[in-house]
XYZ file of C-alpha atoms in Angstrom:
107
model
C 36.491 -26.711 -66.884
C 34.005 -28.464 -68.226
C 30.033 -27.107 -68.765
C 29.288 -27.162 -65.372
C 31.824 -25.178 -64.114
C 31.357 -21.451 -65.874
C 27.947 -22.184 -65.612
C 28.543 -22.191 -61.370
C 30.510 -19.077 -61.800
C 28.619 -17.179 -63.976
C 25.864 -18.064 -61.275
C 27.362 -17.213 -58.367
C 28.334 -13.960 -59.311
C 24.940 -13.392 -60.907
C 23.599 -14.308 -57.616
C 26.313 -12.014 -55.467
C 25.533 -8.933 -57.342
C 21.216 -9.799 -57.300
C 20.865 -9.753 -61.107
C 19.708 -12.773 -63.077
C 22.375 -15.229 -65.394
C 20.921 -13.960 -68.240
C 20.864 -9.986 -67.884
C 24.964 -10.886 -66.416
C 25.290 -12.787 -70.299
C 23.257 -9.844 -71.539
C 23.885 -6.681 -73.856
C 23.022 -4.197 -71.260
C 26.008 -1.754 -70.340
C 23.837 -0.681 -66.911
C 26.859 -0.106 -64.073
C 24.249 -2.311 -62.136
C 24.934 -5.222 -64.876
C 28.478 -4.106 -66.611
C 30.584 -4.338 -63.306
C 29.145 -8.060 -62.249
C 29.720 -9.005 -65.519
C 33.411 -7.679 -65.444
C 33.620 -9.747 -61.809
C 32.809 -12.696 -63.832
C 34.830 -12.134 -66.606
C 38.062 -11.055 -64.231
C 37.201 -14.381 -62.054
C 36.955 -16.708 -65.079
C 40.422 -15.180 -66.710
C 42.197 -15.507 -63.491
C 40.882 -18.693 -62.024
C 41.108 -21.056 -64.596
C 44.132 -19.559 -66.462
C 42.629 -19.440 -70.342
C 42.504 -16.457 -72.849
C 41.287 -13.671 -73.198
C 39.410 -14.714 -76.002
C 38.268 -18.106 -74.601
C 36.448 -15.782 -71.762
C 35.146 -13.570 -74.165
C 34.319 -16.570 -75.774
C 32.022 -17.900 -72.825
C 30.678 -13.805 -72.230
C 30.042 -13.552 -75.917
C 32.760 -10.934 -75.945
C 35.051 -9.695 -78.050
C 38.834 -10.461 -75.843
C 39.158 -6.725 -75.890
C 36.099 -6.166 -73.461
C 37.307 -9.173 -71.791
C 40.877 -7.023 -71.107
C 38.985 -3.728 -70.365
C 36.847 -5.788 -67.653
C 40.065 -7.317 -65.967
C 41.688 -3.508 -66.501
C 38.760 -2.651 -64.747
C 38.724 -4.673 -61.829
C 41.863 -4.618 -60.869
C 41.788 -0.826 -60.361
C 38.881 -1.410 -58.371
C 40.130 -4.252 -55.882
C 43.634 -1.838 -55.504
C 41.135 1.170 -54.852
C 38.318 -0.373 -53.048
C 39.562 -2.755 -50.162
C 35.799 -3.981 -50.308
C 35.501 -4.728 -53.841
C 38.592 -6.994 -53.157
C 36.820 -8.843 -50.529
C 34.214 -9.552 -52.778
C 36.319 -10.866 -55.485
C 38.186 -13.111 -52.407
C 34.410 -14.206 -51.301
C 33.840 -15.187 -54.947
C 36.659 -17.060 -55.469
C 36.518 -19.694 -52.357
C 34.328 -21.755 -53.620
C 36.532 -22.604 -56.434
C 39.950 -22.757 -54.898
C 37.914 -25.504 -52.365
C 37.978 -27.676 -55.678
C 39.859 -31.001 -55.082
C 42.370 -29.900 -58.218
C 43.229 -26.527 -56.573
C 41.031 -24.253 -58.478
C 42.205 -25.254 -61.735
C 39.807 -27.305 -63.855
C 41.399 -29.271 -66.881
C 39.730 -27.908 -69.056
C 37.965 -24.515 -70.067
C 34.240 -24.589 -71.015
């Protein structure tokens, strides 16, 4: 995945949830910001098949935060159908990539 791909994913998630990329990447932990950040980390981990450490580096977080984020999103997807629908919606542009959604290199 090239640098632009990671930025595009963050931009898509931030736009979907109505926040800026700066807030998505910031340190605030309010639900309005933390949940979209969790979604972004989950999508990065799932779509690009990279390590938790690499996703953490991309989001300036420790890999344990990424693990927690992925657990939260997986639970929410099982519990709330609308969350699962939103995740599938956000995955769609990446899965339409010519290489099948698996970019060669993560950021």
